[in-house]
PDB file of C-alpha atoms in Angstrom:
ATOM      1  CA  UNK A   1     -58.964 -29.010  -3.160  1.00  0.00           C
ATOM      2  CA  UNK A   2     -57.770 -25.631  -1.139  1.00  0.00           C
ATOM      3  CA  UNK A   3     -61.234 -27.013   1.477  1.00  0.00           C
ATOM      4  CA  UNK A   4     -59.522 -30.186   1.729  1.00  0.00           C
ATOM      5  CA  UNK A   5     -55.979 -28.703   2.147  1.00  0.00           C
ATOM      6  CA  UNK A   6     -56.923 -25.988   4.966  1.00  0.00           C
ATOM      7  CA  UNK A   7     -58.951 -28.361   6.394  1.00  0.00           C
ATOM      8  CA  UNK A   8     -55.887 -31.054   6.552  1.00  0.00           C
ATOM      9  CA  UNK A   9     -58.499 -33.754   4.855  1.00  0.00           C
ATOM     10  CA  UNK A  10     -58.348 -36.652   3.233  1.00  0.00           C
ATOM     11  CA  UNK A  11     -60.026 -36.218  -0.438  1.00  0.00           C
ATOM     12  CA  UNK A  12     -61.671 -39.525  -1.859  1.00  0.00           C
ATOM     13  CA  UNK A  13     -62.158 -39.182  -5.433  1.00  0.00           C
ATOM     14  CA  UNK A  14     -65.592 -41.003  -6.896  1.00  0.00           C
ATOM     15  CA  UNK A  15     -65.781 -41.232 -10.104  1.00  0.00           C
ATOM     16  CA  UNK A  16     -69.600 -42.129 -11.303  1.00  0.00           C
ATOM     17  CA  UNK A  17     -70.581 -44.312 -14.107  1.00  0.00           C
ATOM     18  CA  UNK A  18     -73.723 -43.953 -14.493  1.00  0.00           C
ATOM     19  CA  UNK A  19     -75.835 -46.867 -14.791  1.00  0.00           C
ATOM     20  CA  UNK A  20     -78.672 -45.399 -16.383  1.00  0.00           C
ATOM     21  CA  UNK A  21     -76.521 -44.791 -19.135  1.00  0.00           C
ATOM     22  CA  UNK A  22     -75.166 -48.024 -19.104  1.00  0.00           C
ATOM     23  CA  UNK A  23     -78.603 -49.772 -19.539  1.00  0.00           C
ATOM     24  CA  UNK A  24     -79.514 -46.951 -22.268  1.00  0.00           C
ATOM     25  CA  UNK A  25     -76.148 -48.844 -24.625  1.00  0.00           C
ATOM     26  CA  UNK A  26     -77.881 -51.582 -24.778  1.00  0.00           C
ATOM     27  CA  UNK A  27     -81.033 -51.239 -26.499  1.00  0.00           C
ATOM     28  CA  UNK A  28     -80.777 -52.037 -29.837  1.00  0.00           C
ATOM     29  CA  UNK A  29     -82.497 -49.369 -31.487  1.00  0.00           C
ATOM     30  CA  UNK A  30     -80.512 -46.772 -30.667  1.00  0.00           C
ATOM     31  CA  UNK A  31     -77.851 -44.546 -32.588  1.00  0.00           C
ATOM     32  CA  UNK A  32     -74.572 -42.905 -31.476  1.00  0.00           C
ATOM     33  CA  UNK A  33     -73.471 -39.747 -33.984  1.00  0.00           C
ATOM     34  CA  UNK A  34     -69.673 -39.422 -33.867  1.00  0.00           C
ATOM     35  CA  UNK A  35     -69.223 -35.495 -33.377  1.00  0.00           C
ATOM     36  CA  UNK A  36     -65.700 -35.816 -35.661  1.00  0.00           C
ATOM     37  CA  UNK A  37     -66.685 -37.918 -37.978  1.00  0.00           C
ATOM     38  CA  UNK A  38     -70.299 -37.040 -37.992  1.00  0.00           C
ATOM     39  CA  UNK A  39     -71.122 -40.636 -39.007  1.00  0.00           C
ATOM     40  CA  UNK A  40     -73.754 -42.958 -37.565  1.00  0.00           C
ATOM     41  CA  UNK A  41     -73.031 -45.978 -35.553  1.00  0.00           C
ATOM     42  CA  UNK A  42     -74.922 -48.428 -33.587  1.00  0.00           C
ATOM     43  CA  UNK A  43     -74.625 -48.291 -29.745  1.00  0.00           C
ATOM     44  CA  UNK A  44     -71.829 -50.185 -28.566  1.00  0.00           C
ATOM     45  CA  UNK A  45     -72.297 -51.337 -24.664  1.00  0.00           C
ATOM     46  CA  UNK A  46     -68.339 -52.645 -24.357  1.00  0.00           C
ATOM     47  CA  UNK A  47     -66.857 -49.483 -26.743  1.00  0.00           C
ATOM     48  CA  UNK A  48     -68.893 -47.498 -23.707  1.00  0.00           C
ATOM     49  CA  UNK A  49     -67.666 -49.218 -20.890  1.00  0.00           C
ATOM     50  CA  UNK A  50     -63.753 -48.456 -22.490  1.00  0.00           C
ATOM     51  CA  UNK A  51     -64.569 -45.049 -22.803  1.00  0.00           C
ATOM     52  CA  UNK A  52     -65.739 -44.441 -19.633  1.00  0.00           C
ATOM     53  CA  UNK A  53     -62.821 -46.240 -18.158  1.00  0.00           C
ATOM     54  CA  UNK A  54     -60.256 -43.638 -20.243  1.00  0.00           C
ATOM     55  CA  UNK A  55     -62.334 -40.904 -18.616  1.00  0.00           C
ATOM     56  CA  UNK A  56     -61.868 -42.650 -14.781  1.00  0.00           C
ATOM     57  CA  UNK A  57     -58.308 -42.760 -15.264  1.00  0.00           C
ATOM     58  CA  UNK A  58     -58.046 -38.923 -16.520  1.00  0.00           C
ATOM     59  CA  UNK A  59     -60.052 -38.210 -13.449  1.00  0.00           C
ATOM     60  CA  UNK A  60     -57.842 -40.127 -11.413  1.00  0.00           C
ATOM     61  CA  UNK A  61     -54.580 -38.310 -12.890  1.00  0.00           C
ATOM     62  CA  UNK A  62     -55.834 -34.924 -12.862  1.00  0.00           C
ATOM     63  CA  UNK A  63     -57.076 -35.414  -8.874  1.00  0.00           C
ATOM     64  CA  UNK A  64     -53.262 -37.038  -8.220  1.00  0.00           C
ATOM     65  CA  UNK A  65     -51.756 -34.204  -9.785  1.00  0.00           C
ATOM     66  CA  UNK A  66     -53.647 -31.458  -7.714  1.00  0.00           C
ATOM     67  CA  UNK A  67     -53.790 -33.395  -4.770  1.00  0.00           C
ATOM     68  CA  UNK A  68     -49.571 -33.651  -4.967  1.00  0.00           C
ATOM     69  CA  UNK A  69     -49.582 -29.734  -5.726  1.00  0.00           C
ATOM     70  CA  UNK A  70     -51.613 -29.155  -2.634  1.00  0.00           C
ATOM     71  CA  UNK A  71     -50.098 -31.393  -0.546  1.00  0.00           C
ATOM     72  CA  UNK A  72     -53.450 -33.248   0.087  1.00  0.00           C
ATOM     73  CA  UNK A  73     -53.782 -37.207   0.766  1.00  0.00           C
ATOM     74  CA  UNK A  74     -56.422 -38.707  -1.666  1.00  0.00           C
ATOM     75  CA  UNK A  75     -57.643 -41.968  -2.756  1.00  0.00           C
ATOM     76  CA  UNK A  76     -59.415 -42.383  -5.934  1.00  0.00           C
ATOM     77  CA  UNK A  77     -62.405 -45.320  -6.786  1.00  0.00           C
ATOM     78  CA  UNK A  78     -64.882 -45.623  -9.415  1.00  0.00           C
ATOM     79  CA  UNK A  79     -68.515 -46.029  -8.467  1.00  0.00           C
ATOM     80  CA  UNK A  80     -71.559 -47.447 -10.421  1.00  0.00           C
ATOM     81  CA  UNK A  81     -75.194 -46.746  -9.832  1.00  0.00           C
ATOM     82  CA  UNK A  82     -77.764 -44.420 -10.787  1.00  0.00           C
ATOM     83  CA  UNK A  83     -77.124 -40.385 -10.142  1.00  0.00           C
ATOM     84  CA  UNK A  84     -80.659 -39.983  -9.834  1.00  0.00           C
ATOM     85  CA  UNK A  85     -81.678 -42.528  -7.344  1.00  0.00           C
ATOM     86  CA  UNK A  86     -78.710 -43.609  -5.675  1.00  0.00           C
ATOM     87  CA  UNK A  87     -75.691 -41.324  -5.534  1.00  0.00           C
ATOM     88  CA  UNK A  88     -76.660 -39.295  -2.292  1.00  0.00           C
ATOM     89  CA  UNK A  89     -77.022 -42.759  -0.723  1.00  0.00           C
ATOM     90  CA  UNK A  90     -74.004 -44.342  -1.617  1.00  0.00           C
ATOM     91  CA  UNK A  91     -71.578 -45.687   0.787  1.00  0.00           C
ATOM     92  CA  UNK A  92     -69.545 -42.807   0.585  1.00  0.00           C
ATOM     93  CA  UNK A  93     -67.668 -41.695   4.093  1.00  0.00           C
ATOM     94  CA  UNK A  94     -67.202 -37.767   3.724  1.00  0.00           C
ATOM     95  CA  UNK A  95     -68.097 -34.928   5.637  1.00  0.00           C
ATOM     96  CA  UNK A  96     -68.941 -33.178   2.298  1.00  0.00           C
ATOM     97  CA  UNK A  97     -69.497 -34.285  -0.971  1.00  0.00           C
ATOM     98  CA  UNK A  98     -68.215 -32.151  -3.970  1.00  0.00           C
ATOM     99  CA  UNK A  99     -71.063 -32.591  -7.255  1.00  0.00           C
ATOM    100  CA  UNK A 100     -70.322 -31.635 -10.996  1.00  0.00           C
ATOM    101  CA  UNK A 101     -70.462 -32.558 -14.065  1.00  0.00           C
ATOM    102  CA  UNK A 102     -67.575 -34.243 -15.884  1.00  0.00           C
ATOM    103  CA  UNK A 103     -65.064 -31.192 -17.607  1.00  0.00           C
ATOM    104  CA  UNK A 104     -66.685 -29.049 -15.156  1.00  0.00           C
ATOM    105  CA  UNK A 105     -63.416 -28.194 -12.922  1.00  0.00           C
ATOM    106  CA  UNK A 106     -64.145 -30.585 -10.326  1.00  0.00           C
ATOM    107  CA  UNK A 107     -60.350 -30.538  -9.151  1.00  0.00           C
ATOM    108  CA  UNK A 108     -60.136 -26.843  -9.062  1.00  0.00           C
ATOM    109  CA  UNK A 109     -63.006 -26.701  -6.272  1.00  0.00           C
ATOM    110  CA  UNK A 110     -63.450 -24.584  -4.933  1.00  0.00           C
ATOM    111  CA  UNK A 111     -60.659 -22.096  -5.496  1.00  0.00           C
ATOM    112  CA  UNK A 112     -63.187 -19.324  -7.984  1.00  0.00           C
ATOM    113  CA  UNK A 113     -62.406 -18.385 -11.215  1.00  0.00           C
ATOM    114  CA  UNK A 114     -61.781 -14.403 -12.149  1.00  0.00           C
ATOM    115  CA  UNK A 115     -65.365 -13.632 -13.314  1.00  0.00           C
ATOM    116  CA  UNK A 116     -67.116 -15.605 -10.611  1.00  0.00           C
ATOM    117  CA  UNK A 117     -66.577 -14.197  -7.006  1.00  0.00           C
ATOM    118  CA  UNK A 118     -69.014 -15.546  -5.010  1.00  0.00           C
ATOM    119  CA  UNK A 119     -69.543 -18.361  -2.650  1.00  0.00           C
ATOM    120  CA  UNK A 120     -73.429 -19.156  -2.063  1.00  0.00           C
ATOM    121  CA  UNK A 121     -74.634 -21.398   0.635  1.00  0.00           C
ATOM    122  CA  UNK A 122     -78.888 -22.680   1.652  1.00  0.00           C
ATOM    123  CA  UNK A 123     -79.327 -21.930   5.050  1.00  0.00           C
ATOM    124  CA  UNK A 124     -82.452 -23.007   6.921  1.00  0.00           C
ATOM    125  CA  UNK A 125     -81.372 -23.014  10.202  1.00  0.00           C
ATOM    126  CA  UNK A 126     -80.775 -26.955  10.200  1.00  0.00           C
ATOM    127  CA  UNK A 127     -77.694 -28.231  12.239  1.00  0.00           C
ATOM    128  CA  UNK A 128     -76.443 -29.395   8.774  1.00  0.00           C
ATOM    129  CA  UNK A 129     -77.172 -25.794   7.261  1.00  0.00           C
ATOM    130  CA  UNK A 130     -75.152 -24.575  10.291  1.00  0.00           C
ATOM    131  CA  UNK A 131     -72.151 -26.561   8.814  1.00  0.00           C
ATOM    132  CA  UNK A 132     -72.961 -26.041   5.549  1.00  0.00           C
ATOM    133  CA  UNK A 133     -72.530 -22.260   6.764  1.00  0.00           C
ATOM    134  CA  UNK A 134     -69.356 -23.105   8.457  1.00  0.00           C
ATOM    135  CA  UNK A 135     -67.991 -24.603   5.395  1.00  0.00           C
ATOM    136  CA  UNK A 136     -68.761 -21.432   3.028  1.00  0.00           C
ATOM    137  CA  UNK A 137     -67.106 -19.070   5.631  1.00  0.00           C
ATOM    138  CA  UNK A 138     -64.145 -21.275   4.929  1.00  0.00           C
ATOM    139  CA  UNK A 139     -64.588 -20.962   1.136  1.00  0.00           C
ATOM    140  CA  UNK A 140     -65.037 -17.210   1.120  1.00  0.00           C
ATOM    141  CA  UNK A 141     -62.012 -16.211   3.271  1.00  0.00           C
ATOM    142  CA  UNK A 142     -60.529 -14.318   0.672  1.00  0.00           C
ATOM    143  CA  UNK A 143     -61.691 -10.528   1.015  1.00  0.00           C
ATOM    144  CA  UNK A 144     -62.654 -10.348  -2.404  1.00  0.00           C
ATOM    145  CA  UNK A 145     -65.216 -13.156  -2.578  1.00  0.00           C
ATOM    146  CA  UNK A 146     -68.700 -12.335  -1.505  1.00  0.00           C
ATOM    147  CA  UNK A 147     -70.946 -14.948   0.693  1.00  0.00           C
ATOM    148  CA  UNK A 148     -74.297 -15.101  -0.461  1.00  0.00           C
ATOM    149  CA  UNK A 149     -76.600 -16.562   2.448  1.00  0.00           C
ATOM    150  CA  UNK A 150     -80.059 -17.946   0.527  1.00  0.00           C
ATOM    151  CA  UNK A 151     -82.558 -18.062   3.435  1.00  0.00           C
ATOM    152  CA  UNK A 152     -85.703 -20.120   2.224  1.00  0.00           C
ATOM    153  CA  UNK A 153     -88.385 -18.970   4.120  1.00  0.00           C
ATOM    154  CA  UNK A 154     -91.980 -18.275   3.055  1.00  0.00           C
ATOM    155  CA  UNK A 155     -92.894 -15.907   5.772  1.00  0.00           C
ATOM    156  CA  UNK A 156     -91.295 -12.657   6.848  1.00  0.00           C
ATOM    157  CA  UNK A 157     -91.096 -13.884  10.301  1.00  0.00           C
ATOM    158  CA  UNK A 158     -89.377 -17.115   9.478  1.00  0.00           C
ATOM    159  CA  UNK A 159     -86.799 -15.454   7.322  1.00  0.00           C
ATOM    160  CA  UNK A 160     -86.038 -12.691   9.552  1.00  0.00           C
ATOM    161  CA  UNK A 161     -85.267 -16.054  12.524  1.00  0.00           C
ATOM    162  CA  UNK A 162     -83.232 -17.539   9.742  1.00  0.00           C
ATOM    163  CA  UNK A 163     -81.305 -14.367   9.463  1.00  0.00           C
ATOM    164  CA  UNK A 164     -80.567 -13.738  12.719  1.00  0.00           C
ATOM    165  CA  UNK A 165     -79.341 -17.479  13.326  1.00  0.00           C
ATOM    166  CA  UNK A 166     -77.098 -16.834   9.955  1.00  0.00           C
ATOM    167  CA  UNK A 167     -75.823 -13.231  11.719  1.00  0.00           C
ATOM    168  CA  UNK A 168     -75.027 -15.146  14.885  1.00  0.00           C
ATOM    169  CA  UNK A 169     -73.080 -17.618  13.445  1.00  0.00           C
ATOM    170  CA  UNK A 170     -71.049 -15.587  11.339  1.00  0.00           C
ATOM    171  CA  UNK A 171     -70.542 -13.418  14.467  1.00  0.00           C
ATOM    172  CA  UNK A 172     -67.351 -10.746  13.510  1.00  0.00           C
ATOM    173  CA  UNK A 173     -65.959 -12.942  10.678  1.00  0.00           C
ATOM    174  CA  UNK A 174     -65.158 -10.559   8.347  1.00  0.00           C
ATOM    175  CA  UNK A 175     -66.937 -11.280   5.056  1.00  0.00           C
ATOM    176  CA  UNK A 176     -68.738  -9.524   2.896  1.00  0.00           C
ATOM    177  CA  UNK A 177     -72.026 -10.892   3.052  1.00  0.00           C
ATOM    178  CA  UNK A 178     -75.370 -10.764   1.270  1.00  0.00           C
ATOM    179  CA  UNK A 179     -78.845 -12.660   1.893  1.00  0.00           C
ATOM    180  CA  UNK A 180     -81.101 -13.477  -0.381  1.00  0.00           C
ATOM    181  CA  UNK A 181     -84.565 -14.926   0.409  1.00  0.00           C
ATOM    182  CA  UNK A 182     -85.528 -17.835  -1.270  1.00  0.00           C
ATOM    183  CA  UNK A 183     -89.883 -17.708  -1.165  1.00  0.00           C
ATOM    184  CA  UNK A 184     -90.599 -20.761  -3.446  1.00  0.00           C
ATOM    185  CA  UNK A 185     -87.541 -22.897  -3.602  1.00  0.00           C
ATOM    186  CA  UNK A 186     -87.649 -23.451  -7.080  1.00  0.00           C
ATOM    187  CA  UNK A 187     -84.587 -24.673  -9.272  1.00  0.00           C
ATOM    188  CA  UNK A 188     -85.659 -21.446 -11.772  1.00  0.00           C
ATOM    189  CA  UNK A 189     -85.715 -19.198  -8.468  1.00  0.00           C
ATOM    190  CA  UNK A 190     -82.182 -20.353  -7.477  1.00  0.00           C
ATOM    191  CA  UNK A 191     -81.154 -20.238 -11.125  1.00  0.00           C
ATOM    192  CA  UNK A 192     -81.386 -16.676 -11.410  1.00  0.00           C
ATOM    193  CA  UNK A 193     -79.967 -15.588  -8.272  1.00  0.00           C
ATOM    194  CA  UNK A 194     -76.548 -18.324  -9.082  1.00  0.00           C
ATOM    195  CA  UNK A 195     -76.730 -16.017 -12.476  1.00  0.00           C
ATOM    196  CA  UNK A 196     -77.236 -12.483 -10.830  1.00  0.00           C
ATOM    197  CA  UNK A 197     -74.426 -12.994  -8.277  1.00  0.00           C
ATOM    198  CA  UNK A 198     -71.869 -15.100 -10.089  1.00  0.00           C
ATOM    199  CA  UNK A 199     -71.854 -17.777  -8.083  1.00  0.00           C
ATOM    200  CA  UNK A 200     -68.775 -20.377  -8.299  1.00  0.00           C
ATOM    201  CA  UNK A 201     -69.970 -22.551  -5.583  1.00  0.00           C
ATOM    202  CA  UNK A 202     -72.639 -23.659  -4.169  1.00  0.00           C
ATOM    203  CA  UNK A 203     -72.890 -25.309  -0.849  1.00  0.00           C
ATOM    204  CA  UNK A 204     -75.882 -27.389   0.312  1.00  0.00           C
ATOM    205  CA  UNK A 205     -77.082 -29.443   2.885  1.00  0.00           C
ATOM    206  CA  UNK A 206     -77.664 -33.175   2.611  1.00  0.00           C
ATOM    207  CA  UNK A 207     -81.727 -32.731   3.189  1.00  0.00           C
ATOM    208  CA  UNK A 208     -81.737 -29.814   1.063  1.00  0.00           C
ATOM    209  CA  UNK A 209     -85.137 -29.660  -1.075  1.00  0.00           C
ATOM    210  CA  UNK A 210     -83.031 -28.441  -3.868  1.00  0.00           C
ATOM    211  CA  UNK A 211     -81.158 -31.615  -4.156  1.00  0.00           C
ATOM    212  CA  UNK A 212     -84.169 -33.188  -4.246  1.00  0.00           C
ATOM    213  CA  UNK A 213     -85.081 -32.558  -7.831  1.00  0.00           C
ATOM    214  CA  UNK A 214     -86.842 -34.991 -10.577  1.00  0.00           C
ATOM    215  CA  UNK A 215     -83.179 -35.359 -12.324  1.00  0.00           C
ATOM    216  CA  UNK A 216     -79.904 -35.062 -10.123  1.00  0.00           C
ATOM    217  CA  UNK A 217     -77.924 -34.764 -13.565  1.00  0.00           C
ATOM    218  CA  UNK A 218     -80.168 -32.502 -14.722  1.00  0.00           C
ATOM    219  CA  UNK A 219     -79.623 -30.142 -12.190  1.00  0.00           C
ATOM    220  CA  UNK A 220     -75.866 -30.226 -11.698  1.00  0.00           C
ATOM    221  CA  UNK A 221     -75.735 -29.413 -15.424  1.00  0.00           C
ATOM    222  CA  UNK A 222     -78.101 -26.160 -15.274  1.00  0.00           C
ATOM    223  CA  UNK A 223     -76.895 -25.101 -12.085  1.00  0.00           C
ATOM    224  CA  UNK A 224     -73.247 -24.696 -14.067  1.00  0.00           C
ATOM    225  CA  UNK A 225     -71.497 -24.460 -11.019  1.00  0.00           C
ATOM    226  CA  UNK A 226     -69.964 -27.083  -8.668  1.00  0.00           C
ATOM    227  CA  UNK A 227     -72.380 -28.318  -5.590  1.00  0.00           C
ATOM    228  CA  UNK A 228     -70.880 -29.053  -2.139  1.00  0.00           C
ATOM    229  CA  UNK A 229     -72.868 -31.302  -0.273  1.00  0.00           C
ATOM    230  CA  UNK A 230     -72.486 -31.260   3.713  1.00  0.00           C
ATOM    231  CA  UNK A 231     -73.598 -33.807   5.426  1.00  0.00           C
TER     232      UNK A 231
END
């Protein structure tokens, strides 16, 4: 929301529903347990669908009410397809494209919480890791957030190039900056380095490896932070 507001953007809101879980409501054999009333109950496809249209219209207030606070235009629209397959290919017209996990905060990104000071970004010297780049400079204006630069290079030589290309761009912008090589590009690898430097955000490019993982949903819910995609 504060990206959107210095930034003088528009902010579409996209609510997903999730068609894999859609499909999953209708097989017959399956059970819902009701956490309150710890009872069992057969899997009802339309008792779904009205549920997830409750939590589209809380979505939908909650963005209205932080997008009035901040001064922000928005538009809000509810999208169905598969996270896995299809969400990064949706028809969806923005310059970047904000990723979590519903209850995760998603209208409070990317202004950081108290224990989490950090703003990480994937840089691999792409002209969309260049703006990805651009875009966590933006986020970690504030002299007490740190920018973590994850270079993902294999080879000493290639990382120091990636460095260098990071150091240029960042030129004499003061921010406290840290960067952190990346040899494998494994979700566990980046795991532990969101963990060790208390990463609130993280900011990707569109062709990033990382966001090319067996299970989209999986991911955003491990990586327990909110994922900026720049395209």
């Amino acid at each position: 929301m504060l990206l959107a507001e210095r930034m003088g953007a528009r902010l579409e809101g996209v609510f997903v529903e999730d068609i894999d879980l859609i499909q999953v409501a209708e097989l017959p054999f399956l059970r819902e347990v009701r956490l309150v009333s710890r009872s069992v109950e057969v899997m009802n496809l339309h008792r779904m669908e009205q549920e997830l249209r409750v939590l589209a219209r809380r979505a939908e207030r909650l963005l209205g009410e932080q997008a009035l606070r901040h001064n922000v235009s928005w538009s809000f629209r509810v999208w169905r397809g598969s996270i896995d397959t299809d969400l990064l290919s949706a028809d969806i017209e923005a310059d970047i494209f904000a990723l979590t996990c519903l209850g995760a905060g998603l209208v409070r990104i990317p202004k950081l919480r108290a224990a989490a000071t950090a703003v990480t970004v994937v840089f691999s010297g792409t002209d969309a890791s260049k703006r990805a780049l651009e875009t966590a400079i933006s986020l970690a204006a504030d002299p007490d957030t740190t920018l973590n630069i994850i270079l993902p290079a294999g080879e000493e030589a290639e990382l120091a190039s990636m460095q260098q290309q990071a150091e240029m761009q960042l030129g004499d912008t003061p921010t406290h900056t840290h960067y952190i090589p990346l040899h494998d590009g494994e979700l566990t690898d980046l795991l532990e380095i969101l963990s060790d430097t208390h990463t609130s955000v993280l900011v990707l490019e569109r062709d990033s490896k990382l966001l090319q993982m067996s299970s989209l949903k999986r991911g955003l819910a491990v990586l327990n932070c909110p994922v900026l995609v720049v395209r």
